[in-house]
Tab-separated table of C-alpha atoms in Angstrom:
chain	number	residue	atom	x	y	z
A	15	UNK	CA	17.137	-11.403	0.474
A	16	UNK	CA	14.635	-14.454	-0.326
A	17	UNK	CA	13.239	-15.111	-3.647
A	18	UNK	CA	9.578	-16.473	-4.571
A	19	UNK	CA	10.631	-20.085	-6.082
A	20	UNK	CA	8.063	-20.204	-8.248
A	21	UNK	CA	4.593	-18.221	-9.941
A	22	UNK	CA	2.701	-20.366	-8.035
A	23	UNK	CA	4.391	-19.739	-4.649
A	24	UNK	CA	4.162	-16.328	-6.009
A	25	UNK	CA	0.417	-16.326	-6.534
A	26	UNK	CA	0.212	-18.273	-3.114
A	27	UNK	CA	1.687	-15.672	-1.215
A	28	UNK	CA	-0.587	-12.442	-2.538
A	29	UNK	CA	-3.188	-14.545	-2.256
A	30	UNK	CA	-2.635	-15.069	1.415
A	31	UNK	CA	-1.946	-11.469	1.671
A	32	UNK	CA	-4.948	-10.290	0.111
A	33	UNK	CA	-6.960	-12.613	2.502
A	34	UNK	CA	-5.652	-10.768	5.410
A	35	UNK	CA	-6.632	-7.734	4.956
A	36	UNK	CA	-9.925	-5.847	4.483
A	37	UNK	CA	-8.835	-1.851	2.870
A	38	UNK	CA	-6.401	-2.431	4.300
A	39	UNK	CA	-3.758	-4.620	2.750
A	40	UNK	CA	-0.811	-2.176	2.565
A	41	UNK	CA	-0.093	-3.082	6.659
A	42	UNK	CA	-0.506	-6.555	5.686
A	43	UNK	CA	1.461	-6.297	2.619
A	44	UNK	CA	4.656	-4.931	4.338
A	45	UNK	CA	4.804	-7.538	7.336
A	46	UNK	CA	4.459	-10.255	4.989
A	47	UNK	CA	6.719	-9.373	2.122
A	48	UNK	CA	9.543	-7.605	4.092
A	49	UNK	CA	9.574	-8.766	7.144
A	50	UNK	CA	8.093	-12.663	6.741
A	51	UNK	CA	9.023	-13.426	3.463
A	52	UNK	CA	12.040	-11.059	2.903
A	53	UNK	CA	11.849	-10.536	-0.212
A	54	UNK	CA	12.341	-6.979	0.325
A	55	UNK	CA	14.008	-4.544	2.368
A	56	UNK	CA	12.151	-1.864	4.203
A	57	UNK	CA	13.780	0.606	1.988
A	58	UNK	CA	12.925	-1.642	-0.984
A	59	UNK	CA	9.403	-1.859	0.001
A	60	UNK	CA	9.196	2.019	0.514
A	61	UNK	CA	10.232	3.148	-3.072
A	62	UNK	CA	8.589	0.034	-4.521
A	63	UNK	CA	5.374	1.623	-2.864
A	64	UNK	CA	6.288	4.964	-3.734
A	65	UNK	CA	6.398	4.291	-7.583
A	66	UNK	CA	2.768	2.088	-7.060
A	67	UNK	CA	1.203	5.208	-5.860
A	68	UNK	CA	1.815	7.956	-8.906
A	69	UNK	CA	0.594	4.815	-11.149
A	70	UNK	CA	-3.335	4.578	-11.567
A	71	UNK	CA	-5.191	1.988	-9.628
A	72	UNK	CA	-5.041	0.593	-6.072
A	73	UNK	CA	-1.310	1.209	-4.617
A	74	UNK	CA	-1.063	-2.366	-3.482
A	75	UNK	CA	-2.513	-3.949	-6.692
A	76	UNK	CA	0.460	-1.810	-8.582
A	77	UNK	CA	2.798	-2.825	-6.032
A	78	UNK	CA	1.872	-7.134	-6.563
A	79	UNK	CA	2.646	-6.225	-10.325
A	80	UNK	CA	5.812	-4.336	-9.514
A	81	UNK	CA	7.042	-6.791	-7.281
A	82	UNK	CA	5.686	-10.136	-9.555
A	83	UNK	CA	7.601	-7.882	-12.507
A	84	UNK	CA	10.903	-8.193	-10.093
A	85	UNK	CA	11.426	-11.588	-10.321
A	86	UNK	CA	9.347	-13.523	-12.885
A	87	UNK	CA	8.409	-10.884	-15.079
A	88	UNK	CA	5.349	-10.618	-17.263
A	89	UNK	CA	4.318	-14.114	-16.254
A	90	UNK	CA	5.618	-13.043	-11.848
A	91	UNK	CA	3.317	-9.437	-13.055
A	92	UNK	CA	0.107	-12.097	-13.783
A	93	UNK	CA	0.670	-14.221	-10.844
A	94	UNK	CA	0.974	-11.663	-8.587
A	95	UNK	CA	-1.909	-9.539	-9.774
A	96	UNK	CA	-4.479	-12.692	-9.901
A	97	UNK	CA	-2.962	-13.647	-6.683
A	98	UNK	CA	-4.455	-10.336	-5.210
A	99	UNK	CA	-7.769	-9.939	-6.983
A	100	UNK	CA	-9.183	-13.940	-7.270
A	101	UNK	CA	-9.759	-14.253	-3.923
A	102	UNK	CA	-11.272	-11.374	-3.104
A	103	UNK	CA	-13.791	-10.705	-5.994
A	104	UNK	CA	-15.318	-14.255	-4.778
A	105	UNK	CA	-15.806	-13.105	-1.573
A	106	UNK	CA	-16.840	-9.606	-2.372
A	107	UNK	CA	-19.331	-10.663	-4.605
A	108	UNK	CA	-20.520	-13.249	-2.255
A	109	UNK	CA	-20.482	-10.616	0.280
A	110	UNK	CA	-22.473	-7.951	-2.329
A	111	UNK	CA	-25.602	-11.081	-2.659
A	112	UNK	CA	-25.625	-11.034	1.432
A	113	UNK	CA	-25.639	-7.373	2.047
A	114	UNK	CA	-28.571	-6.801	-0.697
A	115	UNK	CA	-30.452	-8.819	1.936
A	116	UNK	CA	-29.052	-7.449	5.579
A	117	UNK	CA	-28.804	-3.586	3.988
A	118	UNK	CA	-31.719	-2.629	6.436
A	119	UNK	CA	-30.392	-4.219	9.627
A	120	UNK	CA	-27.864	-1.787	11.612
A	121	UNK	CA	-25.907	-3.944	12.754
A	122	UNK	CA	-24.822	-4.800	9.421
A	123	UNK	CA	-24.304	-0.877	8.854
A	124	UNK	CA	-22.392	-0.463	11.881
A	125	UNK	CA	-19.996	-3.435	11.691
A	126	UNK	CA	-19.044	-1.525	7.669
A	127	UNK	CA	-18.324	1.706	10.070
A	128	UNK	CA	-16.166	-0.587	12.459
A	129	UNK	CA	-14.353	-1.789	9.404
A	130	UNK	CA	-13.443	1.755	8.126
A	131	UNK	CA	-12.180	2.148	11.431
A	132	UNK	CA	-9.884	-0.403	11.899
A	133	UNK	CA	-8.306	0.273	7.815
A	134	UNK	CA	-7.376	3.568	8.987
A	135	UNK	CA	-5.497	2.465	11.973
A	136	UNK	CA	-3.736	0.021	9.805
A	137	UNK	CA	-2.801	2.427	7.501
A	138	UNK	CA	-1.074	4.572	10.257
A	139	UNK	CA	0.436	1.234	11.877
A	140	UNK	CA	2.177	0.741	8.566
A	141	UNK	CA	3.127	4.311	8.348
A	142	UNK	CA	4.791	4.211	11.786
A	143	UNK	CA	6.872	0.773	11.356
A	144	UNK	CA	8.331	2.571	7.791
A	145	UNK	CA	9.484	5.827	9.757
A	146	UNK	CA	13.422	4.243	9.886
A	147	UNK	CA	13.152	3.860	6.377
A	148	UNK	CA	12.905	7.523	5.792
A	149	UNK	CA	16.967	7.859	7.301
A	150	UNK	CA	17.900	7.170	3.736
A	151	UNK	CA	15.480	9.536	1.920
A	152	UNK	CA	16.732	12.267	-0.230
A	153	UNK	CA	13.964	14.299	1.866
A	154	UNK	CA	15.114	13.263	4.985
A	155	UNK	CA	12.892	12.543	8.476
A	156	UNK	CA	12.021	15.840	9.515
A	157	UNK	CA	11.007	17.133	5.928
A	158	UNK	CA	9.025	14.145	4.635
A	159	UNK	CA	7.065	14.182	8.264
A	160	UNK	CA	6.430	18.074	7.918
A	161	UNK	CA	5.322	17.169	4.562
A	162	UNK	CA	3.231	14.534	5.480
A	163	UNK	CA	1.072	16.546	8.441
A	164	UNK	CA	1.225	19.511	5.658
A	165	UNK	CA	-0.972	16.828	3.495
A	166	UNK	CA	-3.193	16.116	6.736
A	167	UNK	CA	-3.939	20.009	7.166
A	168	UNK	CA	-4.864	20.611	3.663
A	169	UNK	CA	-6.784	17.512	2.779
A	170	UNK	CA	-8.617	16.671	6.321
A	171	UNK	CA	-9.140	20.484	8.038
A	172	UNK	CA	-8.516	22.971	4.961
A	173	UNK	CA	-10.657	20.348	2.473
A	174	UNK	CA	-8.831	20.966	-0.875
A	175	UNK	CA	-8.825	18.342	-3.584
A	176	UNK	CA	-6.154	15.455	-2.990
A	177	UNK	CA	-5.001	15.940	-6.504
A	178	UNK	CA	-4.148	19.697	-5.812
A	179	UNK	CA	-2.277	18.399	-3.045
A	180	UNK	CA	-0.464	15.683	-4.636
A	181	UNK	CA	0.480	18.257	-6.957
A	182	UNK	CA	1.736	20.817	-4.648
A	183	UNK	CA	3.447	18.510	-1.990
A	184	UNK	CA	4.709	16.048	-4.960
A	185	UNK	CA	6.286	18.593	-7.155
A	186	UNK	CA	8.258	20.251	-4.268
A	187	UNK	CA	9.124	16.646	-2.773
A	188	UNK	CA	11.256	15.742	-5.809
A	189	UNK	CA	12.042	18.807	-6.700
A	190	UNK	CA	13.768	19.093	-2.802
A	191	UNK	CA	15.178	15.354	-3.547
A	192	UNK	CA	16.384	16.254	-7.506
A	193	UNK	CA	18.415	19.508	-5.740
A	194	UNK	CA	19.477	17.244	-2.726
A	195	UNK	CA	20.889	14.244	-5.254
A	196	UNK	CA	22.158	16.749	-7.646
């Protein structure tokens, strides 16, 4: 495994990431860091993200902090998390002053629904490419997929509130993993 040399290599490198993505940095996030920069494995990146999404805030903002935390601590934790937000809060704010003026035109609306669009199928592009890292779960393959369309069906047809369902599908997902590693 690879190392960041340095904070500012370290800052470089989320910055980068957080430039190539638009909601939808996770995808981006797990090419570059695992398999670019390797300075995770897939497994690593999996429980690293894992842990970053029980924590308040945006998963990959947690996981920058996590992974700055790894190897330069407090000061890697900084790096990383500027790294991830300078960038972007220029150019969203930038963005913000343009859209106050183009709100009206639709092709400015339909380009946001395009967007949307593409972040989704991101977010299952990333999901895909992680599948082999689920061999080594506690839950194993079969489970954590059942689980996962089990999350689909409640939150996208049957409508209930994600945090009954993170509830729910959390609680018996470690408690399945606690009985498995006991």
């Amino acid at each position: 495994m690879n190392r960041p040399e340095s904070l500012a290599q370290l800052f470089v490198a989320f910055s980068r990431l957080a430039l190539q993505g638009f909601g939808g940095v996770l995808a981006v996030a797990q090419r570059e860091l695992v398999e670019r920069l390797q300075w995770m494995s897939k497994e690593e990146f999996v429980e690293t993200l894992a842990i970053a999404q029980v924590l308040p805030g945006p998963n990959v903002v947690n996981l920058s902090m996590m992974i700055g935390d790894r190897f330069f601590g407090l000061r890697g934790a900084i790096a990383a998390l500027a790294g991830m937000l300078v960038a972007p809060a220029i150019i969203v704010l930038a963005l913000a002053a343009a859209y106050g003026e183009l709100a009206r035109h639709p092709v400015a609306v339909d380009a946001l629904r395009g967007m949307g669009a593409v972040s989704a199928g991101l977010i299952l592009a990333t999901g895909i490419k992680l599948l082999p890292a689920l061999k080594k779960s506690p839950l194993g393959r079969p489970l954590a997929l059942a689980m996962s369309l089990l999350a689909f069906v409640l939150i996208a047809l049957l409508r209930w509130p994600l945090v009954y369902v993170l509830a729910l599908l959390g609680g018996c997902g470690m408690a399945v993993a606690w009985w498995k590693l006991k």
